[in-house]
Amino acid sequence: MPSARRATWMLVATLGVGAGGLAATSMAQAEPAAMTGTVQADDAARHRPIPVSGRDRLYTADQSSNTVSVIDPSTNRTLGTIALGDQRVGSAFSPQYGGDSGVHGLAISPDQRRLAVVSVSSNTVHMIDTRTNKVLSTTDVGRAAHEGSFSADGKQFWVANRGRDTVSVVDAVHGGVVADVRVGEGPSKVLMSPDGRTAYVNHTSKSEITVIDVRSRKVGKPITGLGATFSSDQAISPDGKRIWVSHKRDGKTTVVDLDRKEVVTVLRTGPDTNHPQFVDNRQGKFVYLTMGGLDQTWVYKRTAGTPELVTKVRNGGHAPHGAWASGDGSRLYIGLEKSDAVDVIDTATHTVVDTIATGQEPQAIVYATRVAHPGSASNLGRQGLGQQAHNVPTLLPDGTAGDTLDPVKGRVLEATVRPVSGLDMIQLQARGLKPDTVYQAYAVTADGEKTPVRSFPTDKNGTTPMALSFSAFEGDSISIEAKGEATPVQKATFAAQGSMHGHDVKTADLLYCDCC
């Protein structure tokens, strides 16, 4: 049965909203995933092209509205949302709050019947029936649970717990934790090999991939030499021969050869490099890679050696994030984190052909084939819809525009405003400011009147990945002023937050979110 729900807390501070809570205790052992000769045949069948139809569904995990958006890809229409908790901030600070927060990660079972939803702040995994949109079970897992994958037989879901150095093995049929596998600091995402025999885990705290034998749950020799320490996401090729590992903070992507268990190349990509996604179609074999800081999705052609950059797709909104392809590879869907929408890319022409409104702050995306009756929208609501975010102009201390897009470095200062639960969530992201400096942000009206929004410090690189404020925003733009050097306490806080890790739980650990 599902494990008991535990109340968790979401705190607002300098760098955002992160995860709290305790690791779940293991439940009764379940049988490991079956590894039979039919796995390869079933996998091959799943990779046959399946044309887009009204029976397919596209899902987004919406971190601010705490919903899952459900989209009909045949019409590019959002059918509704599955609410798993209140909108930020909602009643999350109430001691009676029992919902989830930080709806973030998604995965689809091999038979497309179950959708796994991971909430990073409440540390939970929901199993949702894709036919009815109903929650089947809720399981408490480890702290800062992030992204995972199903076993080959669909009976288990393996999820990485960034704050507990573990991978939780969840019973995907009945709910509950089967086992916890210790994998080292800051595990970020679990990938399964196509044959289901091996699990690969990237990290936020070390430049390697942990390799796990699925049947025995034993950790083997890691793949080392990745291009950076922090890895936000990764994806495995359909043939299981390569993994692309994105390094969001460093603007790099590592390509790993799994036959040789070694790095092929490290690509210099762009700011906020994120989710890679493989697409095979008549034009060839490609990887699409989102560049959140450039509002672009880059397209690489897969080759035996160094991948070839084919083109850069201009997205229809801000901060492209999660990505997933249709069953036939004709369409690629990109979540726009700061526009509360999804871009539809025609993979034959590498162009955006439509943009679909979703719930608030979409993160991961999943595409499921042949799971519903055409036009069906059972058990769906409207939470988070019709409340799209908008970016406002920004002004730097020297009087220049902070939101001018540099083709390499991205924007210096981005400000995103979205309505949540009677307030506005004001989200700031900064790059290239003075290092170790405290800045004051103001809401500025058309006639120049300034109202303080919040102060925030930068790290040693002049970066603030995220600063959140909740208030009524009545300005037309946001300006910032430097207020002096960060204190030793603030510098130490940044150092702790930069590691994204620590067993001695501090307030700073609960406040930081450098979202995947």
Coordinates of C-alpha atoms in Angstrom, one line a residue:
M1 CA 0.0 0.0 0.0
P2 CA 1.1 3.6 -0.4
S3 CA 3.3 5.0 2.4
A4 CA 1.9 7.6 4.8
R5 CA 2.0 11.2 3.6
R6 CA 4.2 13.6 5.6
A7 CA 3.7 17.3 5.9
T8 CA 6.7 19.2 4.5
W9 CA 7.6 22.9 4.4
M10 CA 8.3 25.2 1.6
L11 CA 10.4 28.2 2.6
V12 CA 11.0 31.3 0.6
A13 CA 14.5 32.9 0.6
T14 CA 17.4 34.2 -1.4
L15 CA 17.7 31.6 -4.1
G16 CA 14.3 30.0 -4.3
V17 CA 12.3 27.1 -3.0
G18 CA 13.8 23.7 -2.4
A19 CA 13.2 20.4 -0.8
G20 CA 12.8 19.4 2.8
G21 CA 11.7 16.3 4.7
L22 CA 13.2 13.0 5.7
A23 CA 14.2 9.9 3.8
A24 CA 11.4 7.3 3.6
T25 CA 11.9 3.9 5.3
S26 CA 12.1 0.9 3.2
M27 CA 9.0 -1.3 2.8
A28 CA 8.8 -5.1 2.2
Q29 CA 11.0 -6.3 -0.6
A30 CA 9.4 -6.8 -4.0
E31 CA 10.7 -9.0 -6.8
P32 CA 13.3 -7.4 -9.0
A33 CA 12.4 -6.5 -12.5
A34 CA 12.1 -9.5 -14.8
M35 CA 14.9 -9.6 -17.4
T36 CA 13.8 -12.0 -20.1
G37 CA 14.6 -12.4 -23.8
T38 CA 11.3 -10.6 -24.6
V39 CA 12.5 -7.3 -23.3
Q40 CA 14.5 -6.5 -26.4
A41 CA 11.6 -7.4 -28.6
D42 CA 9.1 -5.4 -26.6
D43 CA 11.6 -2.4 -26.6
A44 CA 11.9 -2.7 -30.4
A45 CA 8.1 -2.6 -30.7
R46 CA 7.9 0.5 -28.6
H47 CA 10.3 2.3 -30.8
R48 CA 8.3 1.8 -34.0
P49 CA 7.0 5.1 -35.4
I50 CA 3.5 5.8 -34.1
P51 CA 1.7 8.7 -35.9
V52 CA 0.3 11.5 -33.7
S53 CA -3.3 10.8 -32.9
G54 CA -6.1 11.9 -30.6
R55 CA -5.4 8.9 -28.4
D56 CA -2.0 10.3 -27.5
R57 CA -1.3 12.6 -24.5
L58 CA 1.4 15.1 -23.7
Y59 CA 2.1 15.8 -20.0
T60 CA 4.0 18.6 -18.3
A61 CA 5.0 18.8 -14.6
D62 CA 4.1 22.4 -13.5
Q63 CA 6.2 23.4 -10.5
S64 CA 4.4 26.6 -9.5
S65 CA 0.8 25.5 -10.0
N66 CA 1.6 22.0 -8.6
T67 CA -0.2 20.4 -11.4
V68 CA 0.3 18.1 -14.3
S69 CA -1.0 19.6 -17.6
V70 CA -2.7 17.1 -20.0
I71 CA -2.5 18.0 -23.7
D72 CA -4.1 16.4 -26.8
P73 CA -1.2 16.6 -29.3
S74 CA -3.5 15.9 -32.3
T75 CA -5.2 19.3 -31.7
N76 CA -2.4 21.0 -29.6
R77 CA -5.1 21.8 -27.0
T78 CA -4.7 21.6 -23.2
L79 CA -7.5 19.5 -21.9
G80 CA -7.0 20.4 -18.3
T81 CA -4.7 19.8 -15.3
I82 CA -4.3 17.2 -12.5
A83 CA -3.9 19.1 -9.2
L84 CA -1.5 17.5 -6.8
G85 CA -1.3 20.4 -4.4
D86 CA -2.1 24.1 -4.0
Q87 CA -0.5 26.8 -6.2
R88 CA 2.5 28.5 -4.7
V89 CA 2.2 29.9 -2.0
G90 CA -1.4 28.8 -1.3
S91 CA -1.9 27.1 2.1
A92 CA 1.6 25.4 2.0
F93 CA 2.6 27.2 5.2
S94 CA -0.4 25.9 7.1
P95 CA 0.4 23.0 9.6
Q96 CA -2.7 21.3 8.1
Y97 CA -1.4 21.4 4.5
G98 CA -1.5 17.8 3.1
G99 CA -0.8 18.5 -0.6
D100 CA 2.4 18.3 -2.6
S101 CA 4.7 21.0 -3.7
G102 CA 7.3 21.4 -6.4
V103 CA 5.7 19.1 -9.0
H104 CA 8.8 18.6 -11.2
G105 CA 9.8 15.2 -12.6
L106 CA 7.9 12.9 -15.0
A107 CA 8.4 9.4 -16.4
I108 CA 6.1 7.0 -18.4
S109 CA 5.9 3.3 -17.9
P110 CA 6.9 1.0 -20.7
D111 CA 3.2 0.0 -21.3
Q112 CA 2.2 3.7 -21.2
R113 CA -0.4 3.0 -18.5
R114 CA 1.3 4.7 -15.5
L115 CA 2.7 8.2 -15.3
A116 CA 5.2 8.8 -12.4
V117 CA 5.2 12.3 -11.0
V118 CA 8.0 13.5 -8.7
S119 CA 7.6 16.5 -6.4
V120 CA 10.9 17.9 -5.4
S121 CA 9.7 19.9 -2.3
S122 CA 7.4 17.4 -0.8
N123 CA 9.6 14.4 -1.7
T124 CA 6.9 12.3 -3.2
V125 CA 6.2 10.0 -6.2
H126 CA 2.7 9.8 -7.5
M127 CA 1.6 7.0 -9.8
I128 CA -1.2 8.3 -12.2
D129 CA -3.4 6.1 -14.4
T130 CA -3.1 7.6 -17.9
R131 CA -6.5 6.3 -18.9
T132 CA -8.4 8.0 -16.0
N133 CA -6.0 10.7 -14.8
K134 CA -6.5 9.4 -11.3
V135 CA -3.8 9.1 -8.7
L136 CA -3.2 5.4 -8.0
S137 CA -0.6 5.7 -5.2
T138 CA 1.6 8.2 -3.4
T139 CA 5.0 7.3 -2.0
D140 CA 7.3 9.3 0.2
V141 CA 10.9 9.0 -1.0
G142 CA 14.2 10.6 -0.1
R143 CA 14.9 14.3 0.3
A144 CA 15.0 16.5 -2.9
A145 CA 13.7 13.6 -5.1
H146 CA 14.3 14.7 -8.7
E147 CA 14.0 12.5 -11.8
G148 CA 13.7 8.8 -12.4
S149 CA 12.8 5.9 -14.7
F150 CA 10.7 2.8 -14.8
S151 CA 12.2 -0.7 -14.8
A152 CA 11.8 -2.7 -18.1
D153 CA 8.8 -4.6 -16.8
G154 CA 7.2 -1.4 -15.4
K155 CA 6.8 -2.8 -11.9
Q156 CA 9.4 -0.5 -10.3
F157 CA 10.2 3.2 -10.5
W158 CA 13.8 4.3 -9.6
V159 CA 14.2 7.9 -8.5
A160 CA 17.2 9.9 -7.6
N161 CA 17.2 11.7 -4.2
R162 CA 19.6 14.7 -4.5
G163 CA 19.6 15.4 -0.8
R164 CA 20.1 11.8 0.5
D165 CA 22.8 10.4 -1.9
T166 CA 20.4 7.5 -2.7
V167 CA 18.2 6.1 -5.4
S168 CA 14.7 5.0 -4.1
V169 CA 13.2 1.9 -5.7
V170 CA 9.4 2.4 -5.7
D171 CA 6.8 -0.3 -6.2
A172 CA 5.1 1.2 -9.2
V173 CA 2.1 -1.2 -8.9
H174 CA 1.2 -0.9 -5.2
G175 CA 3.2 2.1 -4.0
G176 CA 5.8 2.2 -1.3
V177 CA 9.6 2.0 -1.2
V178 CA 11.1 -1.4 -2.0
A179 CA 14.8 -0.4 -1.3
D180 CA 17.2 2.5 -1.2
V181 CA 20.5 2.2 -3.1
R182 CA 23.4 4.5 -1.9
V183 CA 25.1 6.0 -5.0
G184 CA 27.2 9.0 -3.7
E185 CA 26.7 12.7 -3.5
G186 CA 23.8 14.5 -5.2
P187 CA 22.3 11.9 -7.6
S188 CA 20.1 13.8 -10.1
K189 CA 18.4 11.5 -12.5
V190 CA 18.1 7.7 -13.1
L191 CA 18.2 6.3 -16.6
M192 CA 17.5 2.7 -17.6
S193 CA 19.3 1.0 -20.4
P194 CA 16.9 -0.1 -23.2
D195 CA 17.3 -3.8 -22.1
G196 CA 16.5 -2.8 -18.5
R197 CA 19.7 -4.4 -17.1
T198 CA 21.6 -1.3 -16.1
A199 CA 20.7 2.0 -14.4
Y200 CA 22.8 5.1 -15.0
V201 CA 22.8 8.0 -12.5
N202 CA 24.3 11.5 -13.0
H203 CA 25.1 13.8 -10.1
T204 CA 25.0 17.4 -8.9
S205 CA 28.2 17.0 -6.9
K206 CA 30.7 15.0 -8.9
S207 CA 31.7 14.7 -12.6
E208 CA 30.8 11.0 -13.1
I209 CA 28.0 8.6 -13.8
T210 CA 27.2 5.9 -11.3
V211 CA 26.5 2.5 -12.9
I212 CA 24.1 0.1 -11.2
D213 CA 23.2 -3.5 -12.0
V214 CA 19.4 -3.5 -11.8
R215 CA 18.9 -7.1 -10.8
S216 CA 21.3 -7.1 -7.9
R217 CA 21.2 -3.3 -7.2
K218 CA 24.9 -3.4 -6.9
V219 CA 26.9 -0.3 -7.8
G220 CA 29.8 -0.9 -10.2
K221 CA 32.7 1.1 -11.6
P222 CA 31.6 4.6 -12.4
I223 CA 32.1 6.5 -15.7
T224 CA 34.4 9.4 -14.9
G225 CA 35.8 12.5 -16.7
L226 CA 32.5 14.4 -17.4
G227 CA 32.9 18.0 -18.5
A228 CA 31.6 19.5 -15.2
T229 CA 30.6 18.6 -11.7
F230 CA 27.0 19.7 -11.7
S231 CA 24.7 17.7 -14.1
S232 CA 21.1 18.7 -14.2
D233 CA 19.7 16.2 -16.7
Q234 CA 20.7 13.3 -19.1
A235 CA 19.2 11.2 -21.8
I236 CA 20.1 7.8 -23.4
S237 CA 20.0 7.0 -27.1
P238 CA 17.3 4.6 -28.3
D239 CA 20.0 2.0 -29.1
G240 CA 21.5 2.4 -25.6
K241 CA 25.0 3.2 -26.9
R242 CA 25.4 6.8 -25.8
I243 CA 24.3 9.1 -23.0
W244 CA 24.2 12.9 -23.3
V245 CA 24.7 14.6 -19.9
S246 CA 23.9 18.3 -19.6
H247 CA 25.7 20.7 -17.3
K248 CA 23.3 23.6 -16.7
R249 CA 25.6 25.9 -14.6
D250 CA 28.6 25.4 -16.9
G251 CA 27.0 25.6 -20.3
K252 CA 28.4 22.3 -21.4
T253 CA 27.2 18.8 -22.5
T254 CA 29.2 15.6 -22.1
V255 CA 28.7 12.8 -24.6
V256 CA 29.4 9.3 -23.2
D257 CA 30.1 6.1 -25.1
L258 CA 28.5 3.3 -23.1
D259 CA 30.2 0.4 -24.9
R260 CA 33.6 1.8 -23.9
K261 CA 32.3 3.4 -20.7
E262 CA 34.2 6.6 -21.5
V263 CA 33.6 10.3 -22.5
V264 CA 33.6 10.9 -26.3
T265 CA 33.5 14.6 -26.2
V266 CA 32.5 17.7 -24.1
L267 CA 30.5 20.2 -26.1
R268 CA 30.6 23.9 -25.3
T269 CA 26.9 24.7 -25.4
G270 CA 25.1 27.7 -23.8
P271 CA 23.8 29.2 -20.5
D272 CA 21.3 27.0 -18.7
T273 CA 21.9 24.0 -21.0
N274 CA 19.3 21.5 -20.1
H275 CA 17.3 18.4 -21.2
P276 CA 18.7 16.5 -24.2
Q277 CA 16.2 14.5 -26.3
F278 CA 16.9 12.0 -29.1
V279 CA 14.9 12.0 -32.3
D280 CA 15.2 9.5 -35.2
N281 CA 13.3 10.3 -38.4
R282 CA 13.7 10.3 -42.2
Q283 CA 16.1 13.2 -42.0
G284 CA 18.6 11.3 -39.8
K285 CA 19.5 10.9 -36.1
F286 CA 19.4 14.0 -34.0
V287 CA 19.7 15.3 -30.5
Y288 CA 17.7 18.4 -29.4
L289 CA 19.2 20.3 -26.4
T290 CA 17.4 23.1 -24.7
M291 CA 19.3 26.4 -23.9
G292 CA 17.3 28.1 -21.2
G293 CA 19.4 31.2 -21.1
L294 CA 19.2 31.8 -24.8
D295 CA 15.5 30.9 -25.5
Q296 CA 16.8 28.5 -28.1
T297 CA 16.8 24.7 -28.7
W298 CA 20.0 23.5 -30.4
V299 CA 19.9 20.6 -32.9
Y300 CA 22.8 18.2 -33.2
K301 CA 23.3 15.5 -35.7
R302 CA 24.6 12.3 -34.1
T303 CA 27.8 11.0 -35.6
A304 CA 30.4 8.3 -34.7
G305 CA 32.7 11.1 -33.5
T306 CA 31.9 14.6 -32.3
P307 CA 28.2 15.5 -32.9
E308 CA 27.6 18.2 -35.6
L309 CA 25.6 21.3 -34.7
V310 CA 22.9 21.6 -37.4
T311 CA 20.8 24.6 -36.3
K312 CA 19.6 26.7 -33.4
V313 CA 15.8 26.9 -33.1
R314 CA 14.4 30.2 -31.7
N315 CA 11.8 29.2 -29.2
G316 CA 8.4 30.9 -28.9
G317 CA 8.8 31.9 -25.3
H318 CA 11.3 32.1 -22.4
A319 CA 13.5 29.5 -20.7
P320 CA 13.1 26.3 -22.8
H321 CA 13.4 23.4 -20.3
G322 CA 12.0 19.8 -20.6
A323 CA 11.7 18.0 -24.0
W324 CA 10.0 14.9 -25.4
A325 CA 9.3 13.7 -28.9
S326 CA 6.1 12.3 -30.4
G327 CA 5.8 8.6 -31.1
D328 CA 6.8 9.0 -34.7
G329 CA 9.5 11.6 -34.1
S330 CA 7.7 14.1 -36.3
R331 CA 7.2 16.6 -33.5
L332 CA 9.3 17.7 -30.5
Y333 CA 7.7 19.4 -27.5
I334 CA 9.6 21.9 -25.4
G335 CA 8.4 23.2 -22.1
L336 CA 8.9 27.0 -21.7
E337 CA 9.6 27.4 -18.0
K338 CA 9.2 31.2 -17.8
S339 CA 6.3 31.4 -20.3
D340 CA 4.0 28.6 -18.9
A341 CA 3.7 27.0 -22.3
V342 CA 5.0 24.3 -24.6
D343 CA 6.5 24.8 -28.0
V344 CA 5.8 22.3 -30.8
I345 CA 8.7 21.9 -33.1
D346 CA 8.4 20.3 -36.6
T347 CA 11.5 18.0 -36.7
A348 CA 11.5 17.9 -40.5
T349 CA 12.1 21.7 -40.7
H350 CA 13.5 22.3 -37.2
T351 CA 10.9 25.2 -36.7
V352 CA 8.3 26.0 -34.0
V353 CA 4.9 25.5 -35.5
D354 CA 2.7 26.1 -32.5
T355 CA 2.9 27.2 -28.8
I356 CA 0.4 25.7 -26.3
A357 CA -0.5 27.3 -22.9
T358 CA 0.0 25.0 -19.9
G359 CA 0.0 25.1 -16.1
Q360 CA 2.6 27.3 -14.3
E361 CA 6.3 26.8 -14.7
P362 CA 6.5 23.5 -16.7
Q363 CA 9.5 21.4 -16.0
A364 CA 9.7 17.8 -17.2
I365 CA 7.7 16.7 -20.3
V366 CA 6.4 13.2 -21.2
Y367 CA 4.6 12.0 -24.4
A368 CA 2.5 8.9 -24.2
T369 CA 1.0 7.0 -27.1
R370 CA -2.5 5.4 -27.4
V371 CA -3.5 5.9 -23.8
A372 CA -6.9 7.6 -24.1
H373 CA -10.1 7.8 -26.1
P374 CA -10.0 10.7 -28.6
G375 CA -11.3 13.9 -26.9
S376 CA -11.5 12.4 -23.4
A377 CA -10.6 14.6 -20.5
S378 CA -11.8 12.7 -17.4
N379 CA -11.0 13.9 -13.9
L380 CA -9.2 17.1 -15.0
G381 CA -9.5 20.5 -13.6
R382 CA -8.3 24.0 -14.5
Q383 CA -5.9 24.9 -11.7
G384 CA -2.9 26.9 -13.1
L385 CA -4.4 27.5 -16.5
G386 CA -5.0 31.0 -17.8
Q387 CA -2.4 32.5 -15.5
Q388 CA 0.6 32.7 -17.7
A389 CA 3.9 34.2 -16.6
H390 CA 5.3 37.3 -18.4
N391 CA 8.8 38.7 -18.5
V392 CA 9.3 42.4 -17.6
P393 CA 12.1 44.7 -18.7
T394 CA 15.1 45.0 -16.4
L395 CA 17.5 47.8 -15.7
L396 CA 21.1 47.4 -14.4
P397 CA 22.9 49.9 -12.1
D398 CA 24.7 51.5 -15.0
G399 CA 21.4 52.3 -16.7
T400 CA 21.7 49.6 -19.4
A401 CA 19.0 47.0 -20.1
G402 CA 19.6 43.8 -18.3
D403 CA 17.3 41.7 -20.4
T404 CA 19.1 42.3 -23.7
L405 CA 20.0 38.8 -25.1
D406 CA 23.6 38.2 -25.6
P407 CA 24.0 35.4 -28.2
V408 CA 26.6 33.6 -26.0
K409 CA 26.1 34.8 -22.4
G410 CA 22.3 35.1 -22.4
R411 CA 20.6 37.9 -20.4
V412 CA 22.3 39.6 -17.4
L413 CA 19.1 40.0 -15.5
E414 CA 15.8 38.3 -16.1
A415 CA 12.5 39.1 -14.3
T416 CA 9.5 36.8 -14.6
V417 CA 6.1 37.6 -12.9
R418 CA 3.2 35.2 -12.6
P419 CA 0.0 35.3 -10.5
V420 CA -0.2 32.7 -7.7
S421 CA -2.9 32.4 -5.0
G422 CA -3.8 36.1 -4.8
L423 CA -0.2 37.3 -5.1
D424 CA 2.4 37.7 -7.8
M425 CA 5.5 35.4 -7.8
I426 CA 8.5 37.6 -8.9
Q427 CA 11.4 35.4 -10.1
L428 CA 14.8 36.9 -10.7
Q429 CA 17.8 35.3 -12.4
A430 CA 21.1 37.1 -12.8
R431 CA 24.4 36.4 -14.6
G432 CA 27.5 38.6 -15.0
L433 CA 27.0 40.9 -12.1
K434 CA 29.6 41.9 -9.5
P435 CA 30.7 38.8 -7.6
D436 CA 29.9 38.5 -3.9
T437 CA 27.7 41.6 -4.0
V438 CA 24.3 42.4 -2.5
Y439 CA 21.8 44.0 -4.9
Q440 CA 18.4 45.6 -4.1
A441 CA 15.7 45.0 -6.7
Y442 CA 12.9 47.5 -7.2
A443 CA 9.5 47.5 -9.0
V444 CA 9.5 50.6 -11.2
T445 CA 6.3 52.2 -12.6
A446 CA 6.0 54.1 -15.8
D447 CA 6.5 57.5 -14.1
G448 CA 9.6 56.2 -12.3
E449 CA 8.3 55.5 -8.9
K450 CA 10.3 52.7 -7.2
T451 CA 9.1 50.1 -4.7
P452 CA 11.5 47.6 -3.1
V453 CA 10.9 44.0 -4.2
R454 CA 13.7 42.2 -2.4
S455 CA 17.5 42.1 -1.9
F456 CA 19.7 39.3 -3.1
P457 CA 23.5 38.4 -3.1
T458 CA 25.5 37.1 -6.0
D459 CA 28.0 34.3 -5.7
K460 CA 31.7 34.4 -6.5
N461 CA 30.9 34.3 -10.2
G462 CA 28.4 37.1 -10.1
T463 CA 25.5 34.8 -10.5
T464 CA 22.1 34.3 -8.8
P465 CA 20.4 31.3 -10.2
M466 CA 17.0 32.2 -8.6
A467 CA 15.6 34.8 -6.2
L468 CA 11.9 34.6 -5.5
S469 CA 9.6 37.2 -4.0
F470 CA 5.8 37.0 -3.4
S471 CA 3.9 40.3 -3.4
A472 CA 1.5 42.4 -5.5
F473 CA 3.6 43.5 -8.5
E474 CA 2.4 46.9 -9.8
G475 CA 5.5 48.0 -11.7
D476 CA 6.3 48.1 -15.4
S477 CA 9.9 47.0 -15.0
I478 CA 12.5 46.0 -12.4
S479 CA 15.8 47.8 -11.7
I480 CA 18.6 46.8 -9.4
E481 CA 21.2 48.8 -7.4
A482 CA 24.4 47.4 -5.8
K483 CA 24.3 47.8 -2.0
G484 CA 27.8 46.5 -1.1
E485 CA 29.9 43.4 -0.6
A486 CA 28.2 40.3 0.6
T487 CA 28.9 39.4 4.3
P488 CA 31.0 36.4 5.3
V489 CA 27.8 34.6 6.3
Q490 CA 26.2 35.2 2.9
K491 CA 29.3 34.0 1.2
A492 CA 29.3 30.8 3.3
T493 CA 25.7 30.3 2.5
F494 CA 26.4 30.5 -1.2
A495 CA 29.2 28.0 -0.8
A496 CA 26.9 25.5 0.9
Q497 CA 24.1 26.1 -1.6
G498 CA 26.6 25.6 -4.5
S499 CA 27.3 22.1 -3.3
M500 CA 23.6 21.3 -3.4
H501 CA 24.4 18.8 -0.6
G502 CA 24.8 18.4 3.1
H503 CA 23.7 15.9 5.7
D504 CA 23.8 18.6 8.4
V505 CA 20.6 20.2 7.3
K506 CA 20.8 24.0 7.4
T507 CA 18.2 26.6 6.5
A508 CA 20.2 27.3 3.3
D509 CA 19.8 23.7 2.2
L510 CA 16.0 24.1 2.3
L511 CA 16.0 27.3 0.4
Y512 CA 18.0 26.6 -2.8
C513 CA 16.5 25.5 -6.1
D514 CA 18.7 25.3 -9.2
C515 CA 16.0 23.5 -11.1
C516 CA 16.7 20.8 -13.5

